Amino acid sequence: MRLTTLLCTVALATIANAICYITGEKWGVDKQDALDQARASCHTPIDGNGFLGPWTSDNPERQLVAFLASNDRLVRLKLSHRHNGGIDEAGNLDPEECYDRFQKEINGCIFGGKSKYTHWTYDADVNQI
């Protein structure tokens, strides 16, 4: 019984930390461009306008506004790191984990979405600009 309760609690906590936006324009033909931009950003160092750490308490959030040529519009990819009193203070994030989380927001939410995993928040919004 306790294991079932624990599994339900974990599942509910996961659901509570993820939202899909419900209005606006859909990714449509821009989806692949957005995925390509997410991959490139996750593999580009912070000092090169990307998301590859190290992250510190001085720079807890990075936002990238990318031009999606297939439809002449902009999309926002935003990554935030919440510092917890020295836990993972350097804030290093594996580039493939970064991309995996962003692709879930792009592929899983037709208008974009936002999710929190541990102390990282991923936001992919096709309607931001």
GROMACS .gro file of N, CA, C and O in nm:
model
  516
    1MET      N    1   0.082  -0.120   0.000
    1MET     CA    2   0.000   0.000   0.000
    1MET      C    3   0.087   0.126   0.000
    1MET      O    4   0.060   0.220  -0.072
    2ARG      N    5   0.191   0.129   0.079
    2ARG     CA    6   0.276   0.248   0.084
    2ARG      C    7   0.348   0.270  -0.048
    2ARG      O    8   0.366   0.383  -0.089
    3LEU      N    9   0.391   0.163  -0.114
    3LEU     CA   10   0.457   0.177  -0.243
    3LEU      C   11   0.362   0.238  -0.345
    3LEU      O   12   0.399   0.327  -0.421
    4THR      N   13   0.237   0.196  -0.345
    4THR     CA   14   0.137   0.252  -0.436
    4THR      C   15   0.117   0.400  -0.408
    4THR      O   16   0.112   0.482  -0.500
    5THR      N   17   0.108   0.437  -0.282
    5THR     CA   18   0.092   0.577  -0.244
    5THR      C   19   0.213   0.658  -0.290
    5THR      O   20   0.198   0.767  -0.345
    6LEU      N   21   0.331   0.604  -0.271
    6LEU     CA   22   0.453   0.673  -0.312
    6LEU      C   23   0.455   0.692  -0.463
    6LEU      O   24   0.485   0.801  -0.512
    7LEU      N   25   0.423   0.589  -0.539
    7LEU     CA   26   0.422   0.600  -0.684
    7LEU      C   27   0.320   0.702  -0.732
    7LEU      O   28   0.346   0.779  -0.823
    8CYS      N   29   0.203   0.704  -0.671
    8CYS     CA   30   0.100   0.803  -0.707
    8CYS      C   31   0.147   0.944  -0.674
    8CYS      O   32   0.125   1.037  -0.751
    9THR      N   33   0.211   0.960  -0.561
    9THR     CA   34   0.262   1.091  -0.521
    9THR      C   35   0.368   1.140  -0.619
    9THR      O   36   0.366   1.256  -0.661
   10VAL      N   37   0.459   1.054  -0.658
   10VAL     CA   38   0.563   1.091  -0.754
   10VAL      C   39   0.499   1.128  -0.888
   10VAL      O   40   0.534   1.227  -0.950
   11ALA      N   41   0.401   1.050  -0.934
   11ALA     CA   42   0.334   1.079  -1.060
   11ALA      C   43   0.262   1.213  -1.054
   11ALA      O   44   0.270   1.293  -1.147
   12LEU      N   45   0.194   1.242  -0.946
   12LEU     CA   46   0.124   1.370  -0.932
   12LEU      C   47   0.222   1.485  -0.924
   12LEU      O   48   0.199   1.591  -0.981
   13ALA      N   49   0.334   1.467  -0.857
   13ALA     CA   50   0.435   1.574  -0.849
   13ALA      C   51   0.490   1.604  -0.986
   13ALA      O   52   0.514   1.719  -1.021
   14THR      N   53   0.510   1.501  -1.068
   14THR     CA   54   0.560   1.522  -1.203
   14THR      C   55   0.458   1.599  -1.286
   14THR      O   56   0.491   1.693  -1.356
   15ILE      N   57   0.333   1.562  -1.278
   15ILE     CA   58   0.228   1.631  -1.352
   15ILE      C   59   0.216   1.776  -1.308
   15ILE      O   60   0.200   1.865  -1.389
   16ALA      N   61   0.227   1.801  -1.180
   16ALA     CA   62   0.212   1.937  -1.127
   16ALA      C   63   0.324   2.029  -1.172
   16ALA      O   64   0.309   2.149  -1.167
   17ASN      N   65   0.436   1.974  -1.218
   17ASN     CA   66   0.549   2.055  -1.257
   17ASN      C   67   0.563   2.071  -1.408
   17ASN      O   68   0.668   2.108  -1.456
   18ALA      N   69   0.459   2.038  -1.483
   18ALA     CA   70   0.463   2.051  -1.628
   18ALA      C   71   0.331   2.108  -1.678
   18ALA      O   72   0.225   2.069  -1.632
   19ILE      N   73   0.341   2.205  -1.769
   19ILE     CA   74   0.220   2.259  -1.831
   19ILE      C   75   0.243   2.272  -1.981
   19ILE      O   76   0.355   2.293  -2.026
   20CYS      N   77   0.137   2.258  -2.055
   20CYS     CA   78   0.137   2.289  -2.197
   20CYS      C   79   0.056   2.417  -2.215
   20CYS      O   80  -0.050   2.431  -2.153
   21TYR      N   81   0.104   2.508  -2.295
   21TYR     CA   82   0.026   2.627  -2.325
   21TYR      C   83  -0.093   2.585  -2.411
   21TYR      O   84  -0.085   2.489  -2.488
   22ILE      N   85  -0.205   2.654  -2.397
   22ILE     CA   86  -0.328   2.607  -2.460
   22ILE      C   87  -0.386   2.700  -2.567
   22ILE      O   88  -0.490   2.670  -2.623
   23THR      N   89  -0.319   2.811  -2.593
   23THR     CA   90  -0.369   2.902  -2.696
   23THR      C   91  -0.256   2.953  -2.783
   23THR      O   92  -0.139   2.937  -2.750
   24GLY      N   93  -0.293   3.017  -2.891
   24GLY     CA   94  -0.195   3.082  -2.978
   24GLY      C   95  -0.167   2.999  -3.102
   24GLY      O   96  -0.243   2.910  -3.140
   25GLU      N   97  -0.054   3.030  -3.163
   25GLU     CA   98  -0.012   2.957  -3.282
   25GLU      C   99   0.051   2.824  -3.243
   25GLU      O  100   0.113   2.813  -3.138
   26LYS      N  101   0.035   2.726  -3.330
   26LYS     CA  102   0.097   2.596  -3.309
   26LYS      C  103   0.237   2.597  -3.370
   26LYS      O  104   0.270   2.681  -3.451
   27TRP      N  105   0.318   2.496  -3.330
   27TRP     CA  106   0.452   2.484  -3.386
   27TRP      C  107   0.445   2.469  -3.538
   27TRP      O  108   0.521   2.532  -3.610
   28GLY      N  109   0.357   2.383  -3.584
   28GLY     CA  110   0.342   2.362  -3.727
   28GLY      C  111   0.474   2.332  -3.796
   28GLY      O  112   0.553   2.251  -3.748
   29VAL      N  113   0.499   2.399  -3.907
   29VAL     CA  114   0.620   2.374  -3.985
   29VAL      C  115   0.747   2.420  -3.913
   29VAL      O  116   0.858   2.386  -3.954
   30ASP      N  117   0.732   2.497  -3.806
   30ASP     CA  118   0.847   2.546  -3.730
   30ASP      C  119   0.901   2.445  -3.630
   30ASP      O  120   1.003   2.467  -3.569
   31LYS      N  121   0.831   2.333  -3.612
   31LYS     CA  122   0.871   2.237  -3.508
   31LYS      C  123   1.015   2.188  -3.528
   31LYS      O  124   1.094   2.189  -3.435
   32GLN      N  125   1.052   2.149  -3.649
   32GLN     CA  126   1.187   2.098  -3.671
   32GLN      C  127   1.292   2.207  -3.652
   32GLN      O  128   1.398   2.182  -3.594
   33ASP      N  129   1.262   2.329  -3.695
   33ASP     CA  130   1.355   2.441  -3.671
   33ASP      C  131   1.374   2.463  -3.521
   33ASP      O  132   1.485   2.490  -3.475
   34ALA      N  133   1.265   2.456  -3.445
   34ALA     CA  134   1.274   2.475  -3.301
   34ALA      C  135   1.357   2.364  -3.236
   34ALA      O  136   1.439   2.390  -3.147
   35LEU      N  137   1.338   2.240  -3.280
   35LEU     CA  138   1.417   2.129  -3.228
   35LEU      C  139   1.566   2.147  -3.261
   35LEU      O  140   1.652   2.126  -3.175
   36ASP      N  141   1.595   2.189  -3.383
   36ASP     CA  142   1.734   2.214  -3.423
   36ASP      C  143   1.795   2.326  -3.340
   36ASP      O  144   1.912   2.318  -3.297
   37GLN      N  145   1.718   2.431  -3.314
   37GLN     CA  146   1.768   2.543  -3.234
   37GLN      C  147   1.792   2.499  -3.090
   37GLN      O  148   1.891   2.538  -3.028
   38ALA      N  149   1.702   2.417  -3.036
   38ALA     CA  150   1.721   2.366  -2.899
   38ALA      C  151   1.848   2.283  -2.889
   38ALA      O  152   1.926   2.299  -2.796
   39ARG      N  153   1.870   2.195  -2.986
   39ARG     CA  154   1.991   2.112  -2.984
   39ARG      C  155   2.116   2.200  -2.990
   39ARG      O  156   2.210   2.182  -2.913
   40ALA      N  157   2.117   2.294  -3.081
   40ALA     CA  158   2.234   2.383  -3.095
   40ALA      C  159   2.256   2.463  -2.967
   40ALA      O  160   2.370   2.476  -2.921
   41SER      N  161   2.151   2.516  -2.908
   41SER     CA  162   2.163   2.598  -2.787
   41SER      C  163   2.213   2.517  -2.668
   41SER      O  164   2.290   2.566  -2.586
   42CYS      N  165   2.169   2.392  -2.658
   42CYS     CA  166   2.211   2.307  -2.547
   42CYS      C  167   2.357   2.265  -2.558
   42CYS      O  168   2.418   2.225  -2.459
   43HIS      N  169   2.413   2.273  -2.678
   43HIS     CA  170   2.553   2.236  -2.700
   43HIS      C  171   2.645   2.358  -2.713
   43HIS      O  172   2.764   2.343  -2.738
   44THR      N  173   2.590   2.477  -2.697
   44THR     CA  174   2.668   2.601  -2.708
   44THR      C  175   2.692   2.658  -2.568
   44THR      O  176   2.599   2.669  -2.489
   45PRO      N  177   2.817   2.695  -2.536
   45PRO     CA  178   2.847   2.752  -2.403
   45PRO      C  179   2.769   2.881  -2.375
   45PRO      O  180   2.731   2.953  -2.467
   46ILE      N  181   2.749   2.907  -2.247
   46ILE     CA  182   2.679   3.029  -2.204
   46ILE      C  183   2.744   3.152  -2.264
   46ILE      O  184   2.675   3.242  -2.312
   47ASP      N  185   2.877   3.158  -2.264
   47ASP     CA  186   2.943   3.277  -2.317
   47ASP      C  187   2.930   3.289  -2.469
   47ASP      O  188   2.963   3.391  -2.528
   48GLY      N  189   2.877   3.186  -2.533
   48GLY     CA  190   2.849   3.190  -2.677
   48GLY      C  191   2.700   3.201  -2.704
   48GLY      O  192   2.653   3.166  -2.811
   49ASN      N  193   2.623   3.248  -2.604
   49ASN     CA  194   2.478   3.266  -2.612
   49ASN      C  195   2.403   3.134  -2.617
   49ASN      O  196   2.302   3.121  -2.685
   50GLY      N  197   2.454   3.035  -2.544
   50GLY     CA  198   2.386   2.906  -2.536
   50GLY      C  199   2.355   2.870  -2.391
   50GLY      O  200   2.360   2.954  -2.302
   51PHE      N  201   2.324   2.743  -2.369
   51PHE     CA  202   2.283   2.695  -2.236
   51PHE      C  203   2.386   2.607  -2.167
   51PHE      O  204   2.363   2.563  -2.056
   52LEU      N  205   2.499   2.579  -2.231
   52LEU     CA  206   2.599   2.490  -2.173
   52LEU      C  207   2.676   2.563  -2.064
   52LEU      O  208   2.743   2.663  -2.092
   53GLY      N  209   2.666   2.519  -1.938
   53GLY     CA  210   2.716   2.582  -1.817
   53GLY      C  211   2.866   2.608  -1.817
   53GLY      O  212   2.929   2.600  -1.919
   54PRO      N  213   2.920   2.643  -1.702
   54PRO     CA  214   2.858   2.631  -1.570
   54PRO      C  215   2.763   2.748  -1.537
   54PRO      O  216   2.787   2.860  -1.577
   55TRP      N  217   2.659   2.713  -1.466
   55TRP     CA  218   2.562   2.811  -1.419
   55TRP      C  219   2.598   2.847  -1.276
   55TRP      O  220   2.638   2.762  -1.198
   56THR      N  221   2.583   2.973  -1.241
   56THR     CA  222   2.611   3.018  -1.104
   56THR      C  223   2.492   3.099  -1.055
   56THR      O  224   2.400   3.131  -1.130
   57SER      N  225   2.497   3.136  -0.928
   57SER     CA  226   2.389   3.217  -0.873
   57SER      C  227   2.387   3.356  -0.936
   57SER      O  228   2.287   3.427  -0.928
   58ASP      N  229   2.497   3.395  -1.002
   58ASP     CA  230   2.500   3.524  -1.071
   58ASP      C  231   2.427   3.521  -1.204
   58ASP      O  232   2.389   3.626  -1.257
   59ASN      N  233   2.410   3.404  -1.261
   59ASN     CA  234   2.337   3.392  -1.388
   59ASN      C  235   2.239   3.275  -1.382
   59ASN      O  236   2.260   3.173  -1.446
   60PRO      N  237   2.130   3.289  -1.306
   60PRO     CA  238   2.038   3.177  -1.287
   60PRO      C  239   1.942   3.151  -1.403
   60PRO      O  240   1.871   3.052  -1.403
   61GLU      N  241   1.942   3.238  -1.503
   61GLU     CA  242   1.846   3.220  -1.612
   61GLU      C  243   1.908   3.264  -1.744
   61GLU      O  244   1.980   3.363  -1.751
   62ARG      N  245   1.880   3.186  -1.848
   62ARG     CA  246   1.924   3.220  -1.983
   62ARG      C  247   1.802   3.213  -2.074
   62ARG      O  248   1.723   3.120  -2.064
   63GLN      N  249   1.789   3.309  -2.158
   63GLN     CA  250   1.678   3.312  -2.252
   63GLN      C  251   1.735   3.332  -2.392
   63GLN      O  252   1.819   3.417  -2.414
   64LEU      N  253   1.688   3.253  -2.484
   64LEU     CA  254   1.731   3.264  -2.622
   64LEU      C  255   1.608   3.286  -2.708
   64LEU      O  256   1.512   3.211  -2.700
   65VAL      N  257   1.610   3.391  -2.785
   65VAL     CA  258   1.503   3.417  -2.881
   65VAL      C  259   1.560   3.383  -3.017
   65VAL      O  260   1.659   3.440  -3.060
   66ALA      N  261   1.498   3.285  -3.082
   66ALA     CA  262   1.550   3.235  -3.208
   66ALA      C  263   1.454   3.266  -3.323
   66ALA      O  264   1.332   3.259  -3.307
   67PHE      N  265   1.510   3.299  -3.436
   67PHE     CA  266   1.433   3.322  -3.558
   67PHE      C  267   1.412   3.189  -3.628
   67PHE      O  268   1.508   3.117  -3.655
   68LEU      N  269   1.288   3.154  -3.654
   68LEU     CA  270   1.256   3.031  -3.725
   68LEU      C  271   1.224   3.066  -3.869
   68LEU      O  272   1.117   3.118  -3.901
   69ALA      N  273   1.318   3.038  -3.956
   69ALA     CA  274   1.310   3.083  -4.095
   69ALA      C  275   1.193   3.023  -4.172
   69ALA      O  276   1.142   3.084  -4.265
   70SER      N  277   1.150   2.903  -4.134
   70SER     CA  278   1.046   2.837  -4.212
   70SER      C  279   0.913   2.914  -4.212
   70SER      O  280   0.833   2.897  -4.301
   71ASN      N  281   0.893   2.998  -4.113
   71ASN     CA  282   0.766   3.071  -4.105
   71ASN      C  283   0.788   3.218  -4.067
   71ASN      O  284   0.694   3.286  -4.027
   72ASP      N  285   0.911   3.266  -4.075
   72ASP     CA  286   0.944   3.405  -4.044
   72ASP      C  287   0.889   3.451  -3.909
   72ASP      O  288   0.826   3.556  -3.899
   73ARG      N  289   0.913   3.375  -3.805
   73ARG     CA  290   0.872   3.418  -3.672
   73ARG      C  291   0.976   3.381  -3.568
   73ARG      O  292   1.071   3.309  -3.596
   74LEU      N  293   0.956   3.430  -3.449
   74LEU     CA  294   1.050   3.409  -3.340
   74LEU      C  295   0.992   3.312  -3.239
   74LEU      O  296   0.871   3.303  -3.221
   75VAL      N  297   1.080   3.242  -3.171
   75VAL     CA  298   1.041   3.151  -3.065
   75VAL      C  299   1.135   3.174  -2.947
   75VAL      O  300   1.251   3.211  -2.966
   76ARG      N  301   1.084   3.155  -2.827
   76ARG     CA  302   1.168   3.171  -2.707
   76ARG      C  303   1.198   3.035  -2.646
   76ARG      O  304   1.108   2.956  -2.622
   77LEU      N  305   1.324   3.011  -2.623
   77LEU     CA  306   1.369   2.897  -2.544
   77LEU      C  307   1.431   2.955  -2.417
   77LEU      O  308   1.522   3.038  -2.425
   78LYS      N  309   1.382   2.915  -2.303
   78LYS     CA  310   1.428   2.971  -2.177
   78LYS      C  311   1.464   2.858  -2.081
   78LYS      O  312   1.389   2.762  -2.068
   79LEU      N  313   1.578   2.871  -2.017
   79LEU     CA  314   1.624   2.772  -1.920
   79LEU      C  315   1.662   2.845  -1.793
   79LEU      O  316   1.736   2.943  -1.796
   80SER      N  317   1.609   2.799  -1.682
   80SER     CA  318   1.638   2.860  -1.551
   80SER      C  319   1.694   2.754  -1.457
   80SER      O  320   1.655   2.637  -1.462
   81HIS      N  321   1.785   2.797  -1.371
   81HIS     CA  322   1.846   2.710  -1.271
   81HIS      C  323   1.821   2.771  -1.134
   81HIS      O  324   1.856   2.885  -1.108
   82ARG      N  325   1.756   2.695  -1.047
   82ARG     CA  326   1.727   2.741  -0.911
   82ARG      C  327   1.833   2.683  -0.818
   82ARG      O  328   1.848   2.562  -0.806
   83HIS      N  329   1.908   2.770  -0.754
   83HIS     CA  330   2.014   2.726  -0.663
   83HIS      C  331   1.955   2.698  -0.526
   83HIS      O  332   1.872   2.773  -0.477
   84ASN      N  333   1.999   2.590  -0.466
   84ASN     CA  334   1.947   2.550  -0.335
   84ASN      C  335   2.058   2.543  -0.232
   84ASN      O  336   2.101   2.436  -0.193
   85GLY      N  337   2.107   2.656  -0.194
   85GLY     CA  338   2.207   2.662  -0.088
   85GLY      C  339   2.328   2.574  -0.110
   85GLY      O  340   2.368   2.502  -0.020
   86GLY      N  341   2.383   2.578  -0.229
   86GLY     CA  342   2.505   2.504  -0.256
   86GLY      C  343   2.484   2.369  -0.323
   86GLY      O  344   2.578   2.308  -0.368
   87ILE      N  345   2.360   2.320  -0.331
   87ILE     CA  346   2.334   2.195  -0.400
   87ILE      C  347   2.352   2.219  -0.549
   87ILE      O  348   2.284   2.301  -0.608
   88ASP      N  349   2.444   2.148  -0.609
   88ASP     CA  350   2.476   2.163  -0.751
   88ASP      C  351   2.501   2.310  -0.784
   88ASP      O  352   2.451   2.364  -0.881
   89GLU      N  353   2.578   2.376  -0.699
   89GLU     CA  354   2.601   2.520  -0.714
   89GLU      C  355   2.657   2.556  -0.851
   89GLU      O  356   2.626   2.660  -0.905
   90ALA      N  357   2.739   2.468  -0.908
   90ALA     CA  358   2.795   2.499  -1.039
   90ALA      C  359   2.687   2.493  -1.146
   90ALA      O  360   2.697   2.558  -1.249
   91GLY      N  361   2.584   2.415  -1.124
   91GLY     CA  362   2.474   2.411  -1.218
   91GLY      C  363   2.511   2.356  -1.354
   91GLY      O  364   2.464   2.405  -1.455
   92ASN      N  365   2.596   2.256  -1.358
   92ASN     CA  366   2.633   2.196  -1.485
   92ASN      C  367   2.522   2.102  -1.533
   92ASN      O  368   2.472   2.021  -1.458
   93LEU      N  369   2.488   2.116  -1.658
   93LEU     CA  370   2.380   2.037  -1.717
   93LEU      C  371   2.433   1.965  -1.840
   93LEU      O  372   2.495   2.027  -1.926
   94ASP      N  373   2.407   1.836  -1.848
   94ASP     CA  374   2.448   1.758  -1.964
   94ASP      C  375   2.374   1.810  -2.088
   94ASP      O  376   2.251   1.829  -2.084
   95PRO      N  377   2.444   1.835  -2.198
   95PRO     CA  378   2.380   1.889  -2.318
   95PRO      C  379   2.267   1.802  -2.373
   95PRO      O  380   2.166   1.852  -2.420
   96GLU      N  381   2.284   1.670  -2.366
   96GLU     CA  382   2.178   1.582  -2.417
   96GLU      C  383   2.055   1.582  -2.327
   96GLU      O  384   1.943   1.570  -2.374
   97GLU      N  385   2.076   1.596  -2.195
   97GLU     CA  386   1.962   1.609  -2.104
   97GLU      C  387   1.889   1.740  -2.132
   97GLU      O  388   1.766   1.745  -2.136
   98CYS      N  389   1.964   1.846  -2.153
   98CYS     CA  390   1.906   1.976  -2.188
   98CYS      C  391   1.818   1.963  -2.312
   98CYS      O  392   1.701   2.003  -2.312
   99TYR      N  393   1.873   1.904  -2.417
   99TYR     CA  394   1.797   1.887  -2.541
   99TYR      C  395   1.675   1.798  -2.520
   99TYR      O  396   1.565   1.828  -2.569
  100ASP      N  397   1.692   1.689  -2.448
  100ASP     CA  398   1.581   1.597  -2.424
  100ASP      C  399   1.463   1.668  -2.357
  100ASP      O  400   1.348   1.648  -2.395
  101ARG      N  401   1.492   1.752  -2.260
  101ARG     CA  402   1.384   1.824  -2.190
  101ARG      C  403   1.318   1.925  -2.282
  101ARG      O  404   1.195   1.938  -2.282
  102PHE      N  405   1.396   1.999  -2.360
  102PHE     CA  406   1.336   2.095  -2.452
  102PHE      C  407   1.254   2.025  -2.560
  102PHE      O  408   1.146   2.071  -2.596
  103GLN      N  409   1.302   1.913  -2.611
  103GLN     CA  410   1.227   1.845  -2.717
  103GLN      C  411   1.094   1.793  -2.663
  103GLN      O  412   0.997   1.785  -2.736
  104LYS      N  413   1.088   1.762  -2.534
  104LYS     CA  414   0.959   1.721  -2.475
  104LYS      C  415   0.860   1.836  -2.475
  104LYS      O  416   0.740   1.816  -2.496
  105GLU      N  417   0.907   1.958  -2.453
  105GLU     CA  418   0.818   2.075  -2.457
  105GLU      C  419   0.773   2.104  -2.600
  105GLU      O  420   0.660   2.146  -2.623
  106ILE      N  421   0.861   2.082  -2.695
  106ILE     CA  422   0.829   2.111  -2.836
  106ILE      C  423   0.743   2.001  -2.896
  106ILE      O  424   0.641   2.028  -2.959
  107ASN      N  425   0.783   1.875  -2.877
  107ASN     CA  426   0.708   1.764  -2.934
  107ASN      C  427   0.580   1.732  -2.858
  107ASN      O  428   0.482   1.685  -2.917
  108GLY      N  429   0.580   1.756  -2.728
  108GLY     CA  430   0.466   1.717  -2.645
  108GLY      C  431   0.359   1.822  -2.629
  108GLY      O  432   0.250   1.792  -2.578
  109CYS      N  433   0.386   1.945  -2.668
  109CYS     CA  434   0.290   2.054  -2.648
  109CYS      C  435   0.277   2.134  -2.778
  109CYS      O  436   0.373   2.198  -2.821
  110ILE      N  437   0.160   2.132  -2.840
  110ILE     CA  438   0.147   2.193  -2.973
  110ILE      C  439   0.163   2.345  -2.973
  110ILE      O  440   0.193   2.403  -3.076
  111PHE      N  441   0.144   2.411  -2.858
  111PHE     CA  442   0.163   2.555  -2.847
  111PHE      C  443   0.290   2.590  -2.768
  111PHE      O  444   0.315   2.705  -2.738
  112GLY      N  445   0.367   2.488  -2.730
  112GLY     CA  446   0.482   2.507  -2.643
  112GLY      C  447   0.445   2.469  -2.500
  112GLY      O  448   0.328   2.444  -2.469
  113GLY      N  449   0.545   2.465  -2.413
  113GLY     CA  450   0.518   2.426  -2.275
  113GLY      C  451   0.633   2.459  -2.183
  113GLY      O  452   0.737   2.510  -2.224
  114LYS      N  453   0.609   2.430  -2.055
  114LYS     CA  454   0.706   2.462  -1.950
  114LYS      C  455   0.706   2.348  -1.848
  114LYS      O  456   0.600   2.302  -1.806
  115SER      N  457   0.826   2.302  -1.811
  115SER     CA  458   0.839   2.193  -1.714
  115SER      C  459   0.954   2.220  -1.619
  115SER      O  460   1.052   2.283  -1.655
  116LYS      N  461   0.939   2.165  -1.497
  116LYS     CA  462   1.046   2.172  -1.398
  116LYS      C  463   1.094   2.031  -1.369
  116LYS      O  464   1.014   1.941  -1.347
  117TYR      N  465   1.225   2.013  -1.373
  117TYR     CA  466   1.290   1.888  -1.337
  117TYR      C  467   1.397   1.922  -1.235
  117TYR      O  468   1.487   2.000  -1.266
  118THR      N  469   1.388   1.865  -1.118
  118THR     CA  470   1.475   1.898  -1.006
  118THR      C  471   1.484   2.049  -0.993
  118THR      O  472   1.384   2.113  -0.965
  119HIS      N  473   1.599   2.110  -1.014
  119HIS     CA  474   1.609   2.256  -1.000
  119HIS      C  475   1.631   2.326  -1.134
  119HIS      O  476   1.690   2.432  -1.141
  120TRP      N  477   1.582   2.265  -1.243
  120TRP     CA  478   1.589   2.324  -1.377
  120TRP      C  479   1.449   2.347  -1.429
  120TRP      O  480   1.361   2.263  -1.413
  121THR      N  481   1.426   2.460  -1.494
  121THR     CA  482   1.297   2.489  -1.558
  121THR      C  483   1.321   2.514  -1.706
  121THR      O  484   1.404   2.597  -1.743
  122TYR      N  485   1.248   2.441  -1.789
  122TYR     CA  486   1.257   2.451  -1.935
  122TYR      C  487   1.130   2.513  -1.988
  122TYR      O  488   1.020   2.471  -1.951
  123ASP      N  489   1.143   2.610  -2.076
  123ASP     CA  490   1.028   2.679  -2.132
  123ASP      C  491   1.051   2.699  -2.282
  123ASP      O  492   1.146   2.764  -2.322
  124ALA      N  493   0.964   2.641  -2.362
  124ALA     CA  494   0.970   2.657  -2.508
  124ALA      C  495   0.837   2.717  -2.550
  124ALA      O  496   0.733   2.655  -2.535
  125ASP      N  497   0.840   2.840  -2.600
  125ASP     CA  498   0.716   2.912  -2.629
  125ASP      C  499   0.718   2.968  -2.769
  125ASP      O  500   0.792   3.060  -2.800
  126VAL      N  501   0.634   2.913  -2.855
  126VAL     CA  502   0.625   2.957  -2.993
  126VAL      C  503   0.547   3.089  -3.004
  126VAL      O  504   0.554   3.157  -3.104
  127ASN      N  505   0.475   3.126  -2.901
  127ASN     CA  506   0.390   3.245  -2.904
  127ASN      C  507   0.446   3.360  -2.821
  127ASN      O  508   0.376   3.457  -2.794
  128GLN      N  509   0.569   3.350  -2.779
  128GLN     CA  510   0.624   3.451  -2.688
  128GLN      C  511   0.649   3.585  -2.754
  128GLN      O  512   0.632   3.688  -2.693
  129ILE      N  513   0.689   3.586  -2.876
  129ILE     CA  514   0.727   3.712  -2.939
  129ILE      C  515   0.621   3.757  -3.037
  129ILE      O  516   0.567   3.682  -3.110
   0.00000   0.00000   0.00000
